[in-house]
Amino acid sequence: MIHVRVSPVPIDLAAEHERVEQGGAVATFTGVVRADDGVEELMLEHYPGATEAALTRLAEEAVARWSLAAASIVHRVGPMRPGERIVFVGTCAPHRGAALEACAFLIDRLKTDAPFWKRERRGESARWVEQREGDTNAADRWRRP
């Protein structure tokens, strides 16, 4: 079972966790908007259709690579404040190692492979967030030769 959703609606962790529980080991990751350096708002934009397609491809790759029973990616878009959930990734596999690896793969790769754009607002100023080298390095470790 693959579930992908990109939406401005707040993420319901209990519902998303229940959706991914298919028997076996479940691994999840929840990302929360940080207040780094006084960030008051994070605006997340995406390319509708293309973003969902990119996330679905990643989930399909994870399901095939780790023989997952389920993979779920839920990502918020629109304006968010520090403390709000921005992303949920969940995987279910027969054993914990596969569930944990697949979850790490999905969160690492979605940060570089899905078309999202982040703008941080601090008071009256705003700036677009550049992709971080650490995110690229994390994603690269999962790429097959």
mmCIF file of C-alpha atoms in Angstrom:
data_model
loop_
_atom_site.group_PDB
_atom_site.id
_atom_site.type_symbol
_atom_site.label_atom_id
_atom_site.label_comp_id
_atom_site.label_asym_id
_atom_site.label_seq_id
_atom_site.Cartn_x
_atom_site.Cartn_y
_atom_site.Cartn_z
ATOM 1 C CA MET A 1 0.000 0.000 0.000
ATOM 2 C CA ILE A 2 1.388 3.384 -1.027
ATOM 3 C CA HIS A 3 -0.123 6.609 0.267
ATOM 4 C CA VAL A 4 1.060 10.060 -0.851
ATOM 5 C CA ARG A 5 -0.622 13.357 0.015
ATOM 6 C CA VAL A 6 0.500 16.966 -0.402
ATOM 7 C CA SER A 7 -1.888 19.348 1.325
ATOM 8 C CA PRO A 8 -2.169 22.485 3.463
ATOM 9 C CA VAL A 9 -4.190 20.471 6.014
ATOM 10 C CA PRO A 10 -2.430 19.786 9.345
ATOM 11 C CA ILE A 11 -1.050 16.245 9.696
ATOM 12 C CA ASP A 12 -2.983 13.898 11.984
ATOM 13 C CA LEU A 13 -0.230 11.638 13.343
ATOM 14 C CA ALA A 14 -2.568 9.027 14.817
ATOM 15 C CA ALA A 15 -4.444 8.604 11.539
ATOM 16 C CA GLU A 16 -1.252 8.461 9.474
ATOM 17 C CA HIS A 17 0.378 5.968 11.808
ATOM 18 C CA GLU A 18 -2.709 3.763 11.712
ATOM 19 C CA ARG A 19 -2.747 3.901 7.905
ATOM 20 C CA VAL A 20 0.808 2.538 7.661
ATOM 21 C CA GLU A 21 0.375 -0.249 10.249
ATOM 22 C CA GLN A 22 0.024 -3.351 8.090
ATOM 23 C CA GLY A 23 1.571 -5.926 10.424
ATOM 24 C CA GLY A 24 5.286 -6.218 11.082
ATOM 25 C CA ALA A 25 7.658 -3.410 11.938
ATOM 26 C CA VAL A 26 6.643 0.245 11.550
ATOM 27 C CA ALA A 27 9.100 3.132 11.320
ATOM 28 C CA THR A 28 8.033 6.777 11.161
ATOM 29 C CA PHE A 29 9.574 10.213 10.866
ATOM 30 C CA THR A 30 7.808 13.467 11.639
ATOM 31 C CA GLY A 31 9.377 16.783 10.674
ATOM 32 C CA VAL A 32 8.423 19.927 12.579
ATOM 33 C CA VAL A 33 8.955 23.557 11.512
ATOM 34 C CA ARG A 34 11.907 24.967 13.465
ATOM 35 C CA ALA A 35 12.241 28.489 14.797
ATOM 36 C CA ASP A 36 15.910 28.720 13.745
ATOM 37 C CA ASP A 37 17.266 32.261 13.960
ATOM 38 C CA GLY A 38 13.849 33.735 14.672
ATOM 39 C CA VAL A 39 11.841 32.155 11.845
ATOM 40 C CA GLU A 40 8.208 33.180 12.358
ATOM 41 C CA GLU A 41 6.732 31.491 9.312
ATOM 42 C CA LEU A 42 7.747 28.904 6.744
ATOM 43 C CA MET A 43 5.943 29.112 3.413
ATOM 44 C CA LEU A 44 6.203 25.916 1.413
ATOM 45 C CA GLU A 45 5.293 25.956 -2.262
ATOM 46 C CA HIS A 46 5.204 23.034 -4.675
ATOM 47 C CA TYR A 47 4.509 22.091 -8.264
ATOM 48 C CA PRO A 48 1.084 20.364 -8.107
ATOM 49 C CA GLY A 49 1.025 17.037 -9.883
ATOM 50 C CA ALA A 50 4.783 16.893 -10.294
ATOM 51 C CA THR A 51 5.362 16.862 -6.537
ATOM 52 C CA GLU A 52 2.937 14.009 -5.940
ATOM 53 C CA ALA A 53 4.417 12.071 -8.881
ATOM 54 C CA ALA A 54 7.964 12.490 -7.505
ATOM 55 C CA LEU A 55 6.909 11.343 -4.036
ATOM 56 C CA THR A 56 5.013 8.377 -5.483
ATOM 57 C CA ARG A 57 8.104 7.302 -7.452
ATOM 58 C CA LEU A 58 10.181 7.424 -4.266
ATOM 59 C CA ALA A 59 7.580 5.394 -2.359
ATOM 60 C CA GLU A 60 7.437 2.828 -5.178
ATOM 61 C CA GLU A 61 11.226 2.527 -5.113
ATOM 62 C CA ALA A 62 11.204 2.028 -1.333
ATOM 63 C CA VAL A 63 8.448 -0.610 -1.513
ATOM 64 C CA ALA A 64 10.367 -2.559 -4.160
ATOM 65 C CA ARG A 65 13.793 -2.160 -2.560
ATOM 66 C CA TRP A 66 12.784 -3.164 0.991
ATOM 67 C CA SER A 67 9.714 -5.352 0.284
ATOM 68 C CA LEU A 68 7.497 -2.989 2.246
ATOM 69 C CA ALA A 69 3.897 -3.732 3.136
ATOM 70 C CA ALA A 70 3.229 0.028 3.243
ATOM 71 C CA ALA A 71 4.862 3.388 2.582
ATOM 72 C CA SER A 72 3.272 6.724 3.344
ATOM 73 C CA ILE A 73 4.440 10.284 2.677
ATOM 74 C CA VAL A 74 2.323 13.219 3.813
ATOM 75 C CA HIS A 75 3.742 16.697 3.203
ATOM 76 C CA ARG A 76 2.286 20.061 4.128
ATOM 77 C CA VAL A 77 2.353 23.083 1.859
ATOM 78 C CA GLY A 78 1.363 26.691 2.476
ATOM 79 C CA PRO A 79 2.194 28.847 5.478
ATOM 80 C CA MET A 80 3.298 27.138 8.698
ATOM 81 C CA ARG A 81 4.527 28.373 12.041
ATOM 82 C CA PRO A 82 7.286 26.908 14.219
ATOM 83 C CA GLY A 83 6.099 23.785 15.997
ATOM 84 C CA GLU A 84 3.706 22.713 13.236
ATOM 85 C CA ARG A 85 4.219 19.387 11.495
ATOM 86 C CA ILE A 86 5.573 19.709 7.971
ATOM 87 C CA VAL A 87 6.113 16.075 6.941
ATOM 88 C CA PHE A 88 5.226 12.533 7.958
ATOM 89 C CA VAL A 89 6.967 9.474 6.506
ATOM 90 C CA GLY A 90 5.941 5.974 7.528
ATOM 91 C CA THR A 91 7.047 2.531 6.415
ATOM 92 C CA CYS A 92 5.984 -0.983 7.322
ATOM 93 C CA ALA A 93 8.106 -4.068 6.639
ATOM 94 C CA PRO A 94 8.360 -7.624 7.927
ATOM 95 C CA HIS A 95 11.436 -6.656 10.005
ATOM 96 C CA ARG A 96 12.608 -3.462 11.730
ATOM 97 C CA GLY A 97 15.849 -3.058 9.760
ATOM 98 C CA ALA A 98 14.026 -2.756 6.453
ATOM 99 C CA ALA A 99 11.380 -0.434 7.909
ATOM 100 C CA LEU A 100 14.026 1.850 9.432
ATOM 101 C CA GLU A 101 16.214 1.933 6.309
ATOM 102 C CA ALA A 102 13.273 2.599 4.016
ATOM 103 C CA CYS A 103 12.038 5.423 6.248
ATOM 104 C CA ALA A 104 15.506 7.039 6.244
ATOM 105 C CA PHE A 105 15.716 6.605 2.458
ATOM 106 C CA LEU A 106 12.368 8.343 1.932
ATOM 107 C CA ILE A 107 13.086 11.334 4.160
ATOM 108 C CA ASP A 108 16.599 11.778 2.751
ATOM 109 C CA ARG A 109 15.497 11.541 -0.872
ATOM 110 C CA LEU A 110 12.314 13.607 -0.664
ATOM 111 C CA LYS A 111 14.361 16.587 0.518
ATOM 112 C CA THR A 112 16.254 16.605 -2.794
ATOM 113 C CA ASP A 113 13.994 14.837 -5.298
ATOM 114 C CA ALA A 114 10.586 16.474 -4.799
ATOM 115 C CA PRO A 115 9.837 19.959 -6.174
ATOM 116 C CA PHE A 116 9.253 22.010 -3.017
ATOM 117 C CA TRP A 117 10.349 25.612 -2.419
ATOM 118 C CA LYS A 118 10.730 27.042 1.088
ATOM 119 C CA ARG A 119 10.596 30.691 2.086
ATOM 120 C CA GLU A 120 11.340 31.733 5.649
ATOM 121 C CA ARG A 121 9.892 34.905 7.139
ATOM 122 C CA ARG A 122 11.495 36.758 10.017
ATOM 123 C CA GLY A 123 9.606 39.915 10.890
ATOM 124 C CA GLU A 124 9.284 41.996 7.730
ATOM 125 C CA SER A 125 11.998 40.160 5.805
ATOM 126 C CA ALA A 126 11.717 36.893 3.910
ATOM 127 C CA ARG A 127 14.209 34.724 2.054
ATOM 128 C CA TRP A 128 14.112 31.590 -0.065
ATOM 129 C CA VAL A 129 15.913 28.619 1.493
ATOM 130 C CA GLU A 130 18.675 27.085 -0.600
ATOM 131 C CA GLN A 131 19.208 23.333 -0.677
ATOM 132 C CA ARG A 132 21.767 22.285 1.921
ATOM 133 C CA GLU A 133 24.878 20.300 1.042
ATOM 134 C CA GLY A 134 24.115 17.944 3.928
ATOM 135 C CA ASP A 135 20.739 17.104 2.368
ATOM 136 C CA THR A 136 22.387 16.340 -0.966
ATOM 137 C CA ASN A 137 25.001 14.136 0.719
ATOM 138 C CA ALA A 138 22.316 12.252 2.667
ATOM 139 C CA ALA A 139 20.314 11.617 -0.508
ATOM 140 C CA ASP A 140 23.391 10.527 -2.464
ATOM 141 C CA ARG A 141 24.130 7.669 -0.097
ATOM 142 C CA TRP A 142 20.935 5.942 -1.299
ATOM 143 C CA ARG A 143 21.522 6.274 -5.023
ATOM 144 C CA ARG A 144 22.335 3.054 -6.789
ATOM 145 C CA PRO A 145 25.322 2.948 -9.191
#
